């Protein structure tokens, strides 16, 4: 197809596609393909075809960015001004009326402090007051779904996979309610729970208890999948890594431990602070972790290397931390909520935004797909506007804020079909697609096995033979012969293996050094050989 | 100071009327799609389970014969037609889409041994144990008229099989001799004989059209070039071969169905050992036919099952059986690569799908897309134990299970014995080569089926043909 150029001279090729920038392309790449070691021509062709396909897929995904409808929010400060001076009232006055309505306060001073949780599509909010007040509502339209008082202490509340059910950790047991506030289940195998995390792709509710127990409940089948005694005492600092479903627990000794339901021991144990850990948060990509200690330090960690990237002294020890979808970190300390931008990228000097409340902050939580930060505090709940925090373009097949009832039901079926088994929770979620290569540790163990190889004990009972041949003496002689032969064979094979290993080790040790020439014994015919040139 | 806060207009995301489809905005940012690999794996497991749920290969049966179905022949140009011949001398023409017999001919006294169409499909030949070859028109008789052959050739020998040349108007029959006939003549143009035994089946090569291959009663497979006056070469097997089929895509490859429960794929240029031994059947294999793609073939067996093998694979990828199906006498793979036909001892023809889980009929684009996606996932995770186990599992009747177990034991004991013998020899020579016994065993096993290779004076180089 040809189309005339704007200036009328010549044609432009409209079938030709616009180039995709490497930066954009990089975002959609799933690792690099390594061509090394393919000798077979057939395999090489196959490999090239495959890599061309991968490349095309990432290109097309990058191209599809042009179709995204929304742009992220922002604050641009004038010269000499700072964004952290902007108050919520300034923002609410500057933006349109629907956005301005997203900044609101709920004064509930009787039952606080409150814990809050947003549903996965960001449409619904759940709050649980420590003195028993539990409420669920559509926070944008302010439509109340239910409001109950459970007449017990409420430690934590969490939506399950959809806005139809939620879990509440009460004084003794865990309860599941539907969105009308009807108690569906009382789970008495999980008691004295302090914090909860829901892993939506695995349908697992992870809970940590005051007795140091980390328990996983599969909410799709209603079974306790795993119960781990962490031996770390009271567990009241907990968060999940959204990219690999690993649970992070913070402890009073300043350590942070990483858990999966498949291991009774922590996968990783990090010493993050010299004093107790107060709060943890992991960002959406799963690469960065923020931890706060009671000594007012806030640290950013790289979870790929487990090394600290930045360390800050803040005004008060943050009691709660949360990463937004676009990487803004919110920290609630005392009466103040601070929000940091680009904290994982570089050392920052000032917060992005600040807001002070009337009472101590209990819980901060970003609303997905909205520029909103929900803050639960002792005297109620505040919904704050944080421009640039939420992902502007949602994927309707993952989470859809505008879904109808039918769509929600359909999504639930799909989620259940795609439920990932808890066995697949590992530090790297791509493990299941990788080739199972022996680790260095396994290789070493295998070698050591050879070094300490010993001939096994030979057991041989001779067969009864014809009359006269099975005299005791004959039998013993036969046993001796067979045993001797087997032993010789075994010793030979062992010594061979050991020789091989020794050669291998030697080759490794010399590694690139000139080969040592083997001295051969002189043969009588060697005199006729041609002399080697120097 | 400039401030922008995310504010979506719901009208952009909600459908306008109830008759619209829902809007589904997508964002391919990998951060919004966590657990990509485990989710794909779960989908692959589901896909392979669903494949099992949907694999219902049996389409239907065609009944009407009054005796054992002996032979079948596909129409060369029409997918819907198939001919079958029975033990009582009756030949039936079937309309497959309607699953009805459209024509019955009492062609022979005694067995109908072979049927073949001419390349245009206008007429067909039948031969029987009554020593007669008959030519029939595809246009049936008018109302009230009787079935009359166009042509009848009488012979002195009992015919076992007939096959038509793929391009011109000659055909070949086999009895005590292999005869090549011109359609217009009553006497064979050529006759071939090698030894005294009778030839059971004969097949023209679809690409190198002068080449004929036949299997004989004396356990041999014989090659003929119809331009020459004597057979080219023959290879004698340990046991008799029941049927032979040429690969329609690779001119030099053919497969024989053997009495020793195996199928052997040969390269016609190197007949001293087969390229592959296909081992899944538990009784004599009666017939074999290639798919038109040349990538797979189907075999029918005395163990009352059909099996589908990929070319070059040792074991079958699929096994079909029903409770009522008895010994399978003949099998054919349809020209569109989608269906199989089997004729069996209990007088029925059966129609099967070539791919058990394939959906028949039109599919919506989304359905097609989903199928393709699932196929790709199955391919990607094919080596994972859970996926592999489900994909591999086939439910077979108890008797076959038991027989298979028995054969496995027999084979492993043979192998063990062979390895021991070899080990012993090597020990005496005090030359230990690790792995040598097993390699030798494999080499020997491929020779196990071949007894002797003989060449005639005319056999210059069969390879020169290809």
Coordinates of C-alpha atoms in Angstrom, one line a residue, chain A residues 245-492:
Chain A
X245 CA 4.5 -15.4 46.6
X246 CA 7.2 -15.7 49.2
X247 CA 6.3 -14.5 52.6
X248 CA 8.7 -12.1 54.4
X249 CA 8.6 -12.0 58.1
X250 CA 10.3 -9.4 60.3
X251 CA 11.6 -10.3 63.8
X252 CA 12.5 -8.6 66.9
X253 CA 16.2 -9.4 66.5
X254 CA 16.4 -7.3 63.3
X255 CA 16.3 -10.2 61.0
X256 CA 14.0 -10.7 58.0
X257 CA 13.2 -14.3 57.0
X258 CA 11.7 -15.5 53.7
X259 CA 9.3 -18.4 53.7
X260 CA 7.6 -20.7 51.3
X261 CA 5.0 -23.3 52.4
X262 CA 7.3 -26.1 51.2
X263 CA 10.0 -25.7 53.7
X264 CA 10.1 -25.8 57.4
X265 CA 13.1 -23.6 57.4
X266 CA 13.4 -20.1 56.0
X267 CA 14.7 -19.9 52.4
X268 CA 16.6 -16.8 53.3
X269 CA 17.5 -15.2 56.5
X270 CA 18.8 -11.6 56.4
X271 CA 20.1 -9.4 59.1
X272 CA 18.5 -6.1 58.2
X273 CA 18.7 -4.0 61.3
X274 CA 20.7 -4.1 64.5
X275 CA 17.4 -3.7 66.4
X276 CA 13.9 -5.0 65.9
X277 CA 12.2 -4.9 62.5
X278 CA 9.0 -2.9 62.5
X279 CA 7.8 -3.0 59.0
X280 CA 8.6 -4.6 55.6
X281 CA 7.3 -4.0 52.1
X282 CA 8.2 -5.5 48.7
X283 CA 7.7 -3.7 45.5
X284 CA 5.6 -5.0 42.6
X285 CA 8.5 -6.3 40.5
X286 CA 9.8 -8.3 43.5
X287 CA 13.2 -6.9 43.1
X288 CA 13.3 -4.4 46.0
X289 CA 12.4 -4.6 49.7
X290 CA 12.0 -1.8 52.2
X291 CA 12.5 -2.5 55.9
X292 CA 12.1 -0.2 58.9
X293 CA 13.8 -0.7 62.2
X294 CA 12.8 0.7 65.6
X295 CA 16.0 2.7 65.5
X296 CA 14.3 5.0 62.9
X297 CA 16.2 3.6 60.0
X298 CA 14.6 2.8 56.7
X299 CA 16.6 0.6 54.4
X300 CA 16.1 -0.4 50.8
X301 CA 17.3 -3.9 49.8
X302 CA 17.9 -5.5 46.4
X303 CA 16.3 -8.9 46.6
X304 CA 18.4 -10.3 43.7
X305 CA 21.6 -9.9 45.6
X306 CA 20.2 -9.5 49.2
X307 CA 22.3 -6.4 49.6
X308 CA 21.3 -3.0 51.1
X309 CA 21.1 -0.3 48.5
X310 CA 20.2 2.7 50.5
X311 CA 19.8 3.5 54.2
X312 CA 18.0 6.5 55.7
X313 CA 17.4 7.9 59.1
X314 CA 13.8 9.1 59.3
X315 CA 12.0 11.3 61.8
X316 CA 10.3 8.3 63.5
X317 CA 10.4 4.6 63.2
X318 CA 7.9 3.7 60.4
X319 CA 5.3 1.4 61.8
X320 CA 4.0 0.5 58.4
X321 CA 5.3 0.5 54.8
X322 CA 3.7 0.0 51.5
X323 CA 4.9 0.1 47.9
X324 CA 2.5 1.4 45.2
X325 CA 2.2 -0.2 41.8
X326 CA 4.5 2.4 40.3
X327 CA 7.1 2.1 43.1
X328 CA 6.2 4.9 45.5
X329 CA 6.9 3.9 49.0
X330 CA 4.6 5.1 51.7
X331 CA 5.7 5.1 55.4
X332 CA 3.5 5.7 58.3
X333 CA 5.4 7.1 61.3
X334 CA 3.6 8.5 64.3
X335 CA 0.9 10.9 63.1
X336 CA 2.7 11.4 59.8
X337 CA 2.5 9.6 56.4
X338 CA 5.5 10.2 54.1
X339 CA 5.7 9.1 50.5
X340 CA 9.0 8.6 48.7
X341 CA 9.5 8.5 45.0
X342 CA 12.3 6.7 43.1
X343 CA 13.6 5.4 46.4
X344 CA 14.8 2.2 44.8
X345 CA 16.7 4.0 42.1
X346 CA 18.8 6.5 43.9
X347 CA 19.5 8.1 47.3
X348 CA 16.8 10.7 47.9
X349 CA 17.0 13.8 50.0
X350 CA 13.4 14.7 50.6
X351 CA 10.0 12.9 50.6
X352 CA 7.7 13.2 47.6
X353 CA 4.7 14.0 49.7
X354 CA 3.8 14.3 53.4
X355 CA 0.5 14.3 55.3
X356 CA -0.1 14.6 59.0
X357 CA -3.1 13.0 60.7
X358 CA -4.9 13.5 63.9
X359 CA -3.8 10.2 65.4
X360 CA -1.1 7.6 65.1
X361 CA -1.0 5.7 61.8
X362 CA -1.8 2.0 62.1
X363 CA -1.7 0.8 58.5
X364 CA -1.0 2.3 55.1
X365 CA -2.2 0.6 51.9
X366 CA -2.2 1.8 48.3
X367 CA -5.3 1.3 46.2
X368 CA -4.4 -0.6 43.0
X369 CA -5.1 1.2 39.8
X370 CA -5.8 4.5 41.6
X371 CA -3.7 7.4 42.8
X372 CA -5.0 6.8 46.3
X373 CA -3.3 5.8 49.6
X374 CA -5.6 4.5 52.3
X375 CA -4.4 5.2 55.8
X376 CA -6.0 3.4 58.8
X377 CA -5.3 5.2 62.1
X378 CA -6.5 5.3 65.6
X379 CA -9.4 7.6 64.9
X380 CA -10.6 6.3 61.6
X381 CA -9.6 6.2 58.0
X382 CA -8.1 8.7 55.6
X383 CA -8.0 8.3 51.8
X384 CA -5.2 10.4 50.4
X385 CA -4.4 11.4 46.9
X386 CA -0.9 10.5 45.8
X387 CA -0.5 11.5 42.1
X388 CA 1.6 9.0 40.2
X389 CA 1.1 6.0 42.5
X390 CA -1.3 3.8 40.7
X391 CA -0.9 1.9 37.4
X392 CA -3.0 3.9 34.9
X393 CA -3.8 1.1 32.5
X394 CA -5.2 -2.1 33.9
X395 CA -5.4 -5.4 32.2
X396 CA -9.0 -6.5 32.3
X397 CA -8.0 -10.2 32.3
X398 CA -6.1 -9.8 35.5
X399 CA -8.0 -7.2 37.5
X400 CA -10.9 -5.1 36.2
X401 CA -12.3 -2.3 38.3
X402 CA -15.2 -2.0 35.9
X403 CA -16.2 -5.6 35.8
X404 CA -19.8 -6.7 35.8
X405 CA -21.2 -9.5 37.9
X406 CA -21.0 -12.0 35.0
X407 CA -17.4 -11.0 34.3
X408 CA -16.5 -11.4 37.9
X409 CA -18.0 -14.9 38.0
X410 CA -16.2 -15.8 34.8
X411 CA -13.0 -14.5 36.2
X412 CA -13.4 -16.6 39.3
X413 CA -13.8 -19.7 37.2
X414 CA -10.7 -18.8 35.3
X415 CA -8.7 -18.1 38.4
X416 CA -9.6 -21.5 39.9
X417 CA -8.7 -23.3 36.7
X418 CA -5.3 -21.5 36.8
X419 CA -4.7 -22.0 40.4
X420 CA -1.0 -22.6 41.0
X421 CA -0.2 -25.4 43.3
X422 CA 1.6 -24.4 46.5
X423 CA 4.5 -26.7 45.7
X424 CA 5.5 -24.3 42.9
X425 CA 6.3 -21.4 45.3
X426 CA 10.0 -20.9 45.0
X427 CA 12.3 -17.9 45.2
X428 CA 12.4 -17.7 41.4
X429 CA 8.9 -18.3 40.0
X430 CA 10.3 -19.2 36.6
X431 CA 11.9 -22.3 38.1
X432 CA 9.4 -24.7 36.6
X433 CA 10.3 -23.6 33.1
X434 CA 14.0 -24.1 33.6
X435 CA 16.3 -27.0 32.8
X436 CA 17.2 -28.9 36.0
X437 CA 20.9 -28.5 36.1
X438 CA 23.0 -29.9 38.9
X439 CA 24.1 -27.2 41.4
X440 CA 27.7 -26.9 42.4
X441 CA 26.8 -28.2 45.8
X442 CA 25.4 -31.4 44.3
X443 CA 28.4 -31.8 42.1
X444 CA 30.7 -31.5 45.0
X445 CA 28.7 -34.0 47.0
X446 CA 28.9 -36.4 44.1
X447 CA 32.7 -36.1 44.0
X448 CA 33.0 -36.6 47.7
X449 CA 31.0 -39.7 47.3
X450 CA 33.7 -41.1 44.9
X451 CA 36.6 -40.1 47.2
X452 CA 35.1 -42.0 50.1
X453 CA 34.0 -45.0 48.0
X454 CA 34.5 -48.4 49.6
X455 CA 33.8 -51.9 48.3
X456 CA 30.5 -53.1 49.6
X457 CA 30.2 -56.1 51.8
X458 CA 29.8 -59.2 49.7
X459 CA 27.2 -61.7 50.7
X460 CA 27.1 -65.0 48.9
X461 CA 25.5 -68.2 49.9
X462 CA 26.5 -71.0 47.6
X463 CA 23.9 -73.2 45.9
X464 CA 23.5 -76.7 47.1
X465 CA 25.2 -79.0 44.5
X466 CA 25.2 -82.7 43.8
X467 CA 26.0 -85.1 46.4
X468 CA 29.6 -84.9 47.6
X469 CA 30.3 -81.4 46.1
X470 CA 28.7 -79.5 49.0
X471 CA 31.0 -80.5 51.7
X472 CA 31.8 -77.7 54.1
X473 CA 35.3 -77.3 52.8
X474 CA 34.2 -77.2 49.2
X475 CA 31.5 -74.7 50.0
X476 CA 33.9 -72.4 51.9
X477 CA 36.4 -72.6 49.0
X478 CA 33.7 -71.6 46.6
X479 CA 32.7 -68.7 48.7
X480 CA 36.3 -67.6 49.0
X481 CA 36.7 -67.7 45.2
X482 CA 33.5 -65.8 44.4
X483 CA 34.1 -63.2 47.1
X484 CA 37.7 -62.7 46.0
X485 CA 36.7 -62.2 42.4
X486 CA 33.9 -59.8 43.2
X487 CA 36.1 -57.8 45.5
X488 CA 38.8 -57.5 42.9
X489 CA 36.3 -56.3 40.3
X490 CA 34.9 -53.7 42.7
X491 CA 38.3 -52.5 43.8
X492 CA 39.3 -52.1 40.2

